[in-house]
Each structure stands twice: as structure tokens, then as C-alpha cells.
Amino acid sequence: MAPLSRLVGALPASLLALVVVAISTVLPAGVHAQTFGIGDPNNVTSLSGTWCTGACHVVTGLQFYNPISETFTYPLSAGQSYSFTDDGFWEQALYLYSTNPSQPNCVSAQLIWQHGTYTLNSNNTLTLNPFKGDGRQQISDYCAQVSNVVQSYTQKEDMNGFEIHLDTHYGQPAYYLKLYEFDGAPKPIMWQTYNPPQMLPTEQLHQVVIGELNGA
Ligand SMILES: *[C@@H]1O[C@H](CO)[C@@H](O)[C@H](O)[C@H]1NC(C)=O
Ligand SMILES: *[C@@H]1O[C@H](CO)[C@@H](O)[C@H](O)[C@H]1NC(C)=O
């Protein structure tokens, strides 16, 4: 068979355009600038497991949120944790601090717990759907009149991509997960700490009574 370059050189310009189109459609998916989530798709290991930041003070499961008493346990320090099962369930535990620049004394802390089902899309993005009305948040605000109230929380999360890599954590080989938020911002890396994951039961745990907890 003649080399492609010689073949193409022999063609009139009008036909050349057709050839270029034909060649580009033959290229494997992913080579072209098609819409694709961030991160190199990889399968060094599955998403399955419990992933958490830093020293893993924040971790999904009962030690973070107790659905029977509907109470949070404050972790030692701020952090984030996500868990995934291979059969499509997820859970998150977030402990976030923020300061108000105009009132530096007014530190507020937010605890968020949610779980539900997720989809791993073919374009390397993740859609995390919460069980409606099952999530909870608690905000403690040093300057607010009403603080530390546990409220219902339901927020779908779209991850614009993810990567999993093998590295060393506290001297041990460990996988870490990097999630990219809907706007492409990377989350802090999370280390795989448990596999199988440590999670609360992967089903609706609270009765869905809209507004009940918020007193609305
Ligand atoms: C990836 O696929 C999902 C599901 O089809 C879609 O909602 C999302 O917009 C896609 N994202 C990109 C970056 O193409
Ligand atoms: C990754 O994919 C390759 C090719 O499909 C497969 O052989 C390998 O077992 C997979 N690795 C993991 C950890 O799933």
C-alpha cells in the first residue's frame, strides 16, 4: 500500500478535504478535543473505598454522623472524605472552616453529611445524586445568634473529572484520588484509607418530611 502522504499528495484539493474528514472520524475517541472531563482516565484501581484528606480526621460513616441521634461528632480538624462502592453508592463527610474577611473573629464551621447513588459517566465525569432529604449539615458560626442547628441538606454534586494515582503516604504505598469540582477546581487529594469502604447503610435513613428539621 502507498504511504498515506504520497496518496494524499496526488489528490486534488477538493478531495483532500474529504480525506481529512474521513481520517479524523477514524481516530480513536479521546484523541480529539471532544468534551471530556478533566484528568487522565485511568483504572489503576477502582473508585471503591473510603478516601480522606490528610491524616483522615474526617471520614465517612458513623464516627462522623449518627443518623439515629441526628448528631455530628466534631473531628479533630477540618477535612473531607468520600466513599464509593463498586455498585453505585457514595457518601461524603465534609468539615469546612471559613472566615469572614470583614469580621476575622467570626469563624464559621460547616459539617456536611450526604449519601446516595452515583454515575461514572463515559467522559470521565461523576454525577453524585444524594438521597433526597437524607443529608444533614450543621453550621457553627461564632457571631450568629442561632448556631449549631442541624438542618436538612440536599446538594447534587457534579465532578468534572477525577484521577487516581499510586503514591506513598506516611511511608506506605497508597492510592490517592483527586476529584475536580463542577467548575474544574481540584479538591484536596484524598487517600484511600478503607477498602471496602466504611459507610453508613446505603439507603434512605431519614423519613423525608420536608422542612421538619428546619422548622420551616
Ligand atoms: C459528561 O457526560 C455527562 C453525562 O452524559 C454530561 O452530563 C456532562 O455534561 C458531560 N461533561 C462533559 C465535560 O462533557
Ligand atoms: C485496567 O484495564 C486493563 C485493560 O482493560 C485490565 O487488564 C486491568 O485488569 C485493569 N486494571 C484494574 C486495576 O482494574
PDB file of C-alpha atoms and ligand atoms in Angstrom:
ATOM      1  CA  MET A   1       0.000   0.000   0.000  1.00  0.00           C
ATOM      2  CA  ALA A   2       1.274   3.500  -0.875  1.00  0.00           C
ATOM      3  CA  PRO A   3       2.229   5.701   2.088  1.00  0.00           C
ATOM      4  CA  LEU A   4      -0.635   7.982   3.076  1.00  0.00           C
ATOM      5  CA  SER A   5       1.372  11.180   2.425  1.00  0.00           C
ATOM      6  CA  ARG A   6       2.088  10.209  -1.210  1.00  0.00           C
ATOM      7  CA  LEU A   7      -1.526   9.211  -1.725  1.00  0.00           C
ATOM      8  CA  VAL A   8      -2.822  12.464  -0.286  1.00  0.00           C
ATOM      9  CA  GLY A   9      -0.336  14.482  -2.356  1.00  0.00           C
ATOM     10  CA  ALA A  10      -1.796  13.019  -5.524  1.00  0.00           C
ATOM     11  CA  LEU A  11      -5.335  14.149  -4.749  1.00  0.00           C
ATOM     12  CA  PRO A  12      -6.991  17.402  -5.849  1.00  0.00           C
ATOM     13  CA  ALA A  13      -7.667  19.884  -3.056  1.00  0.00           C
ATOM     14  CA  SER A  14     -11.424  19.306  -3.034  1.00  0.00           C
ATOM     15  CA  LEU A  15     -10.959  15.598  -2.452  1.00  0.00           C
ATOM     16  CA  LEU A  16      -8.240  16.263   0.115  1.00  0.00           C
ATOM     17  CA  ALA A  17     -10.781  17.907   2.405  1.00  0.00           C
ATOM     18  CA  LEU A  18     -12.910  14.779   2.263  1.00  0.00           C
ATOM     19  CA  VAL A  19      -9.921  12.582   3.067  1.00  0.00           C
ATOM     20  CA  VAL A  20      -9.085  14.717   6.124  1.00  0.00           C
ATOM     21  CA  VAL A  21     -12.650  14.380   7.378  1.00  0.00           C
ATOM     22  CA  ALA A  22     -12.586  10.634   6.782  1.00  0.00           C
ATOM     23  CA  ILE A  23      -9.272  10.213   8.616  1.00  0.00           C
ATOM     24  CA  SER A  24     -10.377  12.270  11.593  1.00  0.00           C
ATOM     25  CA  THR A  25     -13.503  10.184  12.098  1.00  0.00           C
ATOM     26  CA  VAL A  26     -11.365   7.049  12.163  1.00  0.00           C
ATOM     27  CA  LEU A  27      -9.188   8.329  15.035  1.00  0.00           C
ATOM     28  CA  PRO A  28      -9.962   6.652  18.338  1.00  0.00           C
ATOM     29  CA  ALA A  29     -12.322   8.566  20.608  1.00  0.00           C
ATOM     30  CA  GLY A  30     -10.471  10.776  23.037  1.00  0.00           C
ATOM     31  CA  VAL A  31      -7.716  11.880  20.649  1.00  0.00           C
ATOM     32  CA  HIS A  32      -9.736  14.875  19.588  1.00  0.00           C
ATOM     33  CA  ALA A  33     -10.796  17.909  21.551  1.00  0.00           C
ATOM     34  CA  GLN A  34     -14.164  16.436  22.348  1.00  0.00           C
ATOM     35  CA  THR A  35     -15.873  17.425  25.565  1.00  0.00           C
ATOM     36  CA  PHE A  36     -14.197  15.362  28.183  1.00  0.00           C
ATOM     37  CA  GLY A  37     -13.867  15.625  31.907  1.00  0.00           C
ATOM     38  CA  ILE A  38     -10.602  16.710  33.468  1.00  0.00           C
ATOM     39  CA  GLY A  39      -7.968  14.168  34.373  1.00  0.00           C
ATOM     40  CA  ASP A  40      -6.392  11.210  32.685  1.00  0.00           C
ATOM     41  CA  PRO A  41      -8.913   8.409  32.617  1.00  0.00           C
ATOM     42  CA  ASN A  42      -7.184   5.566  34.356  1.00  0.00           C
ATOM     43  CA  ASN A  43      -8.015   2.370  36.092  1.00  0.00           C
ATOM     44  CA  VAL A  44      -5.074   1.848  38.445  1.00  0.00           C
ATOM     45  CA  THR A  45      -7.751   0.875  40.914  1.00  0.00           C
ATOM     46  CA  SER A  46     -11.500   1.338  41.129  1.00  0.00           C
ATOM     47  CA  LEU A  47     -13.180   4.214  42.957  1.00  0.00           C
ATOM     48  CA  SER A  48     -14.329   1.761  45.560  1.00  0.00           C
ATOM     49  CA  GLY A  49     -13.226   2.572  49.101  1.00  0.00           C
ATOM     50  CA  THR A  50     -13.125   5.371  51.639  1.00  0.00           C
ATOM     51  CA  TRP A  51     -10.947   8.317  50.662  1.00  0.00           C
ATOM     52  CA  CYS A  52      -9.965  11.146  53.006  1.00  0.00           C
ATOM     53  CA  THR A  53      -7.681  14.158  53.201  1.00  0.00           C
ATOM     54  CA  GLY A  54      -4.525  14.492  55.295  1.00  0.00           C
ATOM     55  CA  ALA A  55      -4.462  12.449  58.477  1.00  0.00           C
ATOM     56  CA  CYS A  56      -8.046  11.341  57.839  1.00  0.00           C
ATOM     57  CA  HIS A  57      -9.654  13.013  60.826  1.00  0.00           C
ATOM     58  CA  VAL A  58     -12.745  13.429  58.713  1.00  0.00           C
ATOM     59  CA  VAL A  59     -14.040  10.108  57.493  1.00  0.00           C
ATOM     60  CA  THR A  60     -17.419   8.869  56.296  1.00  0.00           C
ATOM     61  CA  GLY A  61     -19.526   6.605  58.470  1.00  0.00           C
ATOM     62  CA  LEU A  62     -20.903   6.554  61.978  1.00  0.00           C
ATOM     63  CA  GLN A  63     -17.979   8.313  63.625  1.00  0.00           C
ATOM     64  CA  PHE A  64     -18.857  11.467  61.660  1.00  0.00           C
ATOM     65  CA  TYR A  65     -22.647  11.449  61.562  1.00  0.00           C
ATOM     66  CA  ASN A  66     -25.080   9.430  63.648  1.00  0.00           C
ATOM     67  CA  PRO A  67     -28.431   9.127  61.835  1.00  0.00           C
ATOM     68  CA  ILE A  68     -30.225   7.732  64.918  1.00  0.00           C
ATOM     69  CA  SER A  69     -29.486  10.682  67.191  1.00  0.00           C
ATOM     70  CA  GLU A  70     -29.119  13.008  64.186  1.00  0.00           C
ATOM     71  CA  THR A  71     -25.892  14.379  65.595  1.00  0.00           C
ATOM     72  CA  PHE A  72     -22.447  15.139  64.228  1.00  0.00           C
ATOM     73  CA  THR A  73     -19.223  14.404  66.055  1.00  0.00           C
ATOM     74  CA  TYR A  74     -16.710  17.207  65.510  1.00  0.00           C
ATOM     75  CA  PRO A  75     -13.489  15.788  64.022  1.00  0.00           C
ATOM     76  CA  LEU A  76     -10.103  16.961  65.329  1.00  0.00           C
ATOM     77  CA  SER A  77      -9.504  19.133  62.288  1.00  0.00           C
ATOM     78  CA  ALA A  78     -11.121  20.193  59.038  1.00  0.00           C
ATOM     79  CA  GLY A  79     -11.062  17.803  56.106  1.00  0.00           C
ATOM     80  CA  GLN A  80     -13.072  15.914  53.516  1.00  0.00           C
ATOM     81  CA  SER A  81     -13.952  12.313  52.886  1.00  0.00           C
ATOM     82  CA  TYR A  82     -15.774  10.473  50.093  1.00  0.00           C
ATOM     83  CA  SER A  83     -16.678   6.812  49.892  1.00  0.00           C
ATOM     84  CA  PHE A  84     -17.760   4.821  46.854  1.00  0.00           C
ATOM     85  CA  THR A  85     -18.976   1.288  46.336  1.00  0.00           C
ATOM     86  CA  ASP A  86     -18.493  -0.625  43.110  1.00  0.00           C
ATOM     87  CA  ASP A  87     -22.264  -0.967  42.779  1.00  0.00           C
ATOM     88  CA  GLY A  88     -23.011   2.748  42.540  1.00  0.00           C
ATOM     89  CA  PHE A  89     -23.377   4.208  46.046  1.00  0.00           C
ATOM     90  CA  TRP A  90     -21.470   7.146  47.531  1.00  0.00           C
ATOM     91  CA  GLU A  91     -21.224   9.046  50.815  1.00  0.00           C
ATOM     92  CA  GLN A  92     -19.492  12.263  51.793  1.00  0.00           C
ATOM     93  CA  ALA A  93     -18.326  13.841  55.036  1.00  0.00           C
ATOM     94  CA  LEU A  94     -17.096  17.433  54.931  1.00  0.00           C
ATOM     95  CA  TYR A  95     -15.792  19.613  57.752  1.00  0.00           C
ATOM     96  CA  LEU A  96     -15.054  23.055  56.358  1.00  0.00           C
ATOM     97  CA  TYR A  97     -13.926  26.272  58.030  1.00  0.00           C
ATOM     98  CA  SER A  98     -14.395  29.728  56.671  1.00  0.00           C
ATOM     99  CA  THR A  99     -13.601  33.194  57.932  1.00  0.00           C
ATOM    100  CA  ASN A 100     -15.402  36.370  57.104  1.00  0.00           C
ATOM    101  CA  PRO A 101     -12.683  38.831  55.962  1.00  0.00           C
ATOM    102  CA  SER A 102     -14.593  41.833  57.296  1.00  0.00           C
ATOM    103  CA  GLN A 103     -15.093  40.141  60.681  1.00  0.00           C
ATOM    104  CA  PRO A 104     -11.980  37.999  61.245  1.00  0.00           C
ATOM    105  CA  ASN A 105     -13.265  36.805  64.612  1.00  0.00           C
ATOM    106  CA  CYS A 106     -16.343  35.324  63.015  1.00  0.00           C
ATOM    107  CA  VAL A 107     -15.026  31.915  62.069  1.00  0.00           C
ATOM    108  CA  SER A 108     -17.709  29.576  60.921  1.00  0.00           C
ATOM    109  CA  ALA A 109     -17.508  25.830  60.584  1.00  0.00           C
ATOM    110  CA  GLN A 110     -19.712  23.687  58.406  1.00  0.00           C
ATOM    111  CA  LEU A 111     -20.277  19.976  58.756  1.00  0.00           C
ATOM    112  CA  ILE A 112     -21.940  18.229  55.818  1.00  0.00           C
ATOM    113  CA  TRP A 113     -23.012  14.628  55.500  1.00  0.00           C
ATOM    114  CA  GLN A 114     -24.763  13.168  52.443  1.00  0.00           C
ATOM    115  CA  HIS A 115     -25.082   9.888  50.641  1.00  0.00           C
ATOM    116  CA  GLY A 116     -26.839   8.490  47.589  1.00  0.00           C
ATOM    117  CA  THR A 117     -26.147   6.954  44.213  1.00  0.00           C
ATOM    118  CA  TYR A 118     -23.533   7.969  41.650  1.00  0.00           C
ATOM    119  CA  THR A 119     -22.910   7.536  37.948  1.00  0.00           C
ATOM    120  CA  LEU A 120     -19.469   7.189  36.414  1.00  0.00           C
ATOM    121  CA  ASN A 121     -20.045   8.781  33.013  1.00  0.00           C
ATOM    122  CA  SER A 122     -18.176   7.618  29.908  1.00  0.00           C
ATOM    123  CA  ASN A 123     -16.448  11.032  29.657  1.00  0.00           C
ATOM    124  CA  ASN A 124     -14.639  10.560  32.980  1.00  0.00           C
ATOM    125  CA  THR A 125     -17.063  12.749  34.945  1.00  0.00           C
ATOM    126  CA  LEU A 126     -19.035  11.736  38.029  1.00  0.00           C
ATOM    127  CA  THR A 127     -22.608  12.580  38.904  1.00  0.00           C
ATOM    128  CA  LEU A 128     -23.291  12.232  42.635  1.00  0.00           C
ATOM    129  CA  ASN A 129     -27.010  12.177  43.385  1.00  0.00           C
ATOM    130  CA  PRO A 130     -27.979  12.401  47.064  1.00  0.00           C
ATOM    131  CA  PHE A 131     -30.916  10.560  48.570  1.00  0.00           C
ATOM    132  CA  LYS A 132     -33.349  13.436  48.727  1.00  0.00           C
ATOM    133  CA  GLY A 133     -33.817  14.913  52.181  1.00  0.00           C
ATOM    134  CA  ASP A 134     -31.406  12.458  53.786  1.00  0.00           C
ATOM    135  CA  GLY A 135     -28.334  14.687  54.016  1.00  0.00           C
ATOM    136  CA  ARG A 136     -27.607  16.917  57.015  1.00  0.00           C
ATOM    137  CA  GLN A 137     -25.497  19.970  57.707  1.00  0.00           C
ATOM    138  CA  GLN A 138     -24.552  21.827  60.854  1.00  0.00           C
ATOM    139  CA  ILE A 139     -23.118  25.316  60.793  1.00  0.00           C
ATOM    140  CA  SER A 140     -21.482  26.784  63.835  1.00  0.00           C
ATOM    141  CA  ASP A 141     -20.941  30.481  63.491  1.00  0.00           C
ATOM    142  CA  TYR A 142     -19.229  32.307  66.322  1.00  0.00           C
ATOM    143  CA  CYS A 143     -21.071  35.505  65.525  1.00  0.00           C
ATOM    144  CA  ALA A 144     -24.515  34.244  64.610  1.00  0.00           C
ATOM    145  CA  GLN A 145     -27.412  34.370  67.027  1.00  0.00           C
ATOM    146  CA  VAL A 146     -28.592  30.926  66.114  1.00  0.00           C
ATOM    147  CA  SER A 147     -25.781  28.462  65.676  1.00  0.00           C
ATOM    148  CA  ASN A 148     -25.132  24.739  65.673  1.00  0.00           C
ATOM    149  CA  VAL A 149     -28.530  23.784  64.331  1.00  0.00           C
ATOM    150  CA  VAL A 150     -28.686  20.540  62.360  1.00  0.00           C
ATOM    151  CA  GLN A 151     -30.520  21.120  59.087  1.00  0.00           C
ATOM    152  CA  SER A 152     -31.579  19.034  56.135  1.00  0.00           C
ATOM    153  CA  TYR A 153     -29.130  19.262  53.227  1.00  0.00           C
ATOM    154  CA  THR A 154     -29.525  18.022  49.655  1.00  0.00           C
ATOM    155  CA  GLN A 155     -26.952  19.044  47.074  1.00  0.00           C
ATOM    156  CA  LYS A 156     -26.212  17.091  43.905  1.00  0.00           C
ATOM    157  CA  GLU A 157     -22.507  17.161  43.097  1.00  0.00           C
ATOM    158  CA  ASP A 158     -21.036  17.085  39.593  1.00  0.00           C
ATOM    159  CA  MET A 159     -17.383  16.174  39.437  1.00  0.00           C
ATOM    160  CA  ASN A 160     -15.800  17.387  36.224  1.00  0.00           C
ATOM    161  CA  GLY A 161     -13.231  14.607  36.304  1.00  0.00           C
ATOM    162  CA  PHE A 162     -11.059  12.527  38.578  1.00  0.00           C
ATOM    163  CA  GLU A 163      -7.680  10.847  38.739  1.00  0.00           C
ATOM    164  CA  ILE A 164      -6.382   8.006  40.860  1.00  0.00           C
ATOM    165  CA  HIS A 165      -2.645   7.570  41.409  1.00  0.00           C
ATOM    166  CA  LEU A 166      -0.414   5.306  43.444  1.00  0.00           C
ATOM    167  CA  ASP A 167       1.995   7.147  45.755  1.00  0.00           C
ATOM    168  CA  THR A 168       3.415   6.967  49.268  1.00  0.00           C
ATOM    169  CA  HIS A 169       1.516   8.166  52.328  1.00  0.00           C
ATOM    170  CA  TYR A 170       3.126   8.003  55.791  1.00  0.00           C
ATOM    171  CA  GLY A 171       5.760   5.699  54.341  1.00  0.00           C
ATOM    172  CA  GLN A 172       3.274   3.227  52.856  1.00  0.00           C
ATOM    173  CA  PRO A 173       2.192   2.778  49.243  1.00  0.00           C
ATOM    174  CA  ALA A 174      -1.309   4.199  48.938  1.00  0.00           C
ATOM    175  CA  TYR A 175      -3.740   5.276  46.287  1.00  0.00           C
ATOM    176  CA  TYR A 176      -4.911   8.841  46.190  1.00  0.00           C
ATOM    177  CA  LEU A 177      -7.944  10.317  44.475  1.00  0.00           C
ATOM    178  CA  LYS A 178      -8.126  13.783  43.004  1.00  0.00           C
ATOM    179  CA  LEU A 179     -11.659  14.986  42.277  1.00  0.00           C
ATOM    180  CA  TYR A 180     -12.324  18.042  40.119  1.00  0.00           C
ATOM    181  CA  GLU A 181     -15.368  20.083  41.012  1.00  0.00           C
ATOM    182  CA  PHE A 182     -18.036  21.159  38.509  1.00  0.00           C
ATOM    183  CA  ASP A 183     -16.008  24.295  37.667  1.00  0.00           C
ATOM    184  CA  GLY A 184     -12.766  22.352  37.236  1.00  0.00           C
ATOM    185  CA  ALA A 185     -11.308  23.352  40.621  1.00  0.00           C
ATOM    186  CA  PRO A 186      -9.365  20.428  42.085  1.00  0.00           C
ATOM    187  CA  LYS A 187     -10.361  19.227  45.534  1.00  0.00           C
ATOM    188  CA  PRO A 188      -7.617  18.425  48.032  1.00  0.00           C
ATOM    189  CA  ILE A 189      -6.233  14.963  47.351  1.00  0.00           C
ATOM    190  CA  MET A 190      -7.796  12.138  49.343  1.00  0.00           C
ATOM    191  CA  TRP A 191      -6.056   8.936  50.346  1.00  0.00           C
ATOM    192  CA  GLN A 192      -7.695   5.550  50.143  1.00  0.00           C
ATOM    193  CA  THR A 193      -7.984   4.542  53.781  1.00  0.00           C
ATOM    194  CA  TYR A 194     -10.515   1.735  53.764  1.00  0.00           C
ATOM    195  CA  ASN A 195     -11.422  -0.757  51.070  1.00  0.00           C
ATOM    196  CA  PRO A 196     -14.146  -1.999  51.260  1.00  0.00           C
ATOM    197  CA  PRO A 197     -15.432   1.434  52.250  1.00  0.00           C
ATOM    198  CA  GLN A 198     -16.602   2.489  55.693  1.00  0.00           C
ATOM    199  CA  MET A 199     -20.107   3.829  55.112  1.00  0.00           C
ATOM    200  CA  LEU A 200     -23.492   4.127  56.732  1.00  0.00           C
ATOM    201  CA  PRO A 201     -26.176   1.864  55.197  1.00  0.00           C
ATOM    202  CA  THR A 202     -26.558   2.792  51.518  1.00  0.00           C
ATOM    203  CA  GLU A 203     -30.268   3.589  51.689  1.00  0.00           C
ATOM    204  CA  GLN A 204     -32.563   6.398  52.795  1.00  0.00           C
ATOM    205  CA  LEU A 205     -32.078   6.686  56.578  1.00  0.00           C
ATOM    206  CA  HIS A 206     -34.346   9.565  57.492  1.00  0.00           C
ATOM    207  CA  GLN A 207     -38.031   9.946  56.851  1.00  0.00           C
ATOM    208  CA  VAL A 208     -38.492  12.576  54.215  1.00  0.00           C
ATOM    209  CA  VAL A 209     -40.564  15.208  55.935  1.00  0.00           C
ATOM    210  CA  ILE A 210     -39.704  18.369  54.097  1.00  0.00           C
ATOM    211  CA  GLY A 211     -38.987  21.258  56.412  1.00  0.00           C
ATOM    212  CA  GLU A 212     -39.311  19.220  59.585  1.00  0.00           C
ATOM    213  CA  LEU A 213     -35.746  19.753  60.738  1.00  0.00           C
ATOM    214  CA  ASN A 214     -35.591  23.326  59.555  1.00  0.00           C
ATOM    215  CA  GLY A 215     -38.719  24.204  61.445  1.00  0.00           C
ATOM    216  CA  ALA A 216     -39.969  25.765  58.210  1.00  0.00           C
TER     217      ALA A 216
HETATM  218  C1  LIG B   1     -20.180  14.189  30.559  1.00  0.00           C
HETATM  219  O1  LIG B   1     -21.296  13.324  30.463  1.00  0.00           O
HETATM  220  C2  LIG B   1     -22.382  13.686  31.303  1.00  0.00           C
HETATM  221  C3  LIG B   1     -23.438  12.581  31.182  1.00  0.00           C
HETATM  222  O2  LIG B   1     -23.724  12.294  29.854  1.00  0.00           O
HETATM  223  C4  LIG B   1     -22.909  15.054  30.894  1.00  0.00           C
HETATM  224  O3  LIG B   1     -23.987  15.423  31.728  1.00  0.00           O
HETATM  225  C5  LIG B   1     -21.775  16.071  31.031  1.00  0.00           C
HETATM  226  O4  LIG B   1     -22.217  17.332  30.573  1.00  0.00           O
HETATM  227  C6  LIG B   1     -20.557  15.631  30.239  1.00  0.00           C
HETATM  228  N1  LIG B   1     -19.448  16.525  30.570  1.00  0.00           N
HETATM  229  C7  LIG B   1     -18.564  16.948  29.674  1.00  0.00           C
HETATM  230  C8  LIG B   1     -17.464  17.804  30.169  1.00  0.00           C
HETATM  231  O5  LIG B   1     -18.664  16.628  28.508  1.00  0.00           O
HETATM  232  C1  LIG B   2      -7.318  -1.948  33.794  1.00  0.00           C
HETATM  233  O1  LIG B   2      -7.720  -2.261  32.460  1.00  0.00           O
HETATM  234  C2  LIG B   2      -6.957  -3.288  31.858  1.00  0.00           C
HETATM  235  C3  LIG B   2      -7.390  -3.400  30.404  1.00  0.00           C
HETATM  236  O2  LIG B   2      -8.793  -3.472  30.299  1.00  0.00           O
HETATM  237  C4  LIG B   2      -7.167  -4.604  32.634  1.00  0.00           C
HETATM  238  O3  LIG B   2      -6.406  -5.633  32.059  1.00  0.00           O
HETATM  239  C5  LIG B   2      -6.738  -4.377  34.077  1.00  0.00           C
HETATM  240  O4  LIG B   2      -7.037  -5.522  34.835  1.00  0.00           O
HETATM  241  C6  LIG B   2      -7.466  -3.178  34.676  1.00  0.00           C
HETATM  242  N1  LIG B   2      -6.892  -2.907  35.992  1.00  0.00           N
HETATM  243  C7  LIG B   2      -7.668  -2.717  37.088  1.00  0.00           C
HETATM  244  C8  LIG B   2      -6.919  -2.457  38.352  1.00  0.00           C
HETATM  245  O5  LIG B   2      -8.893  -2.731  37.063  1.00  0.00           O
END
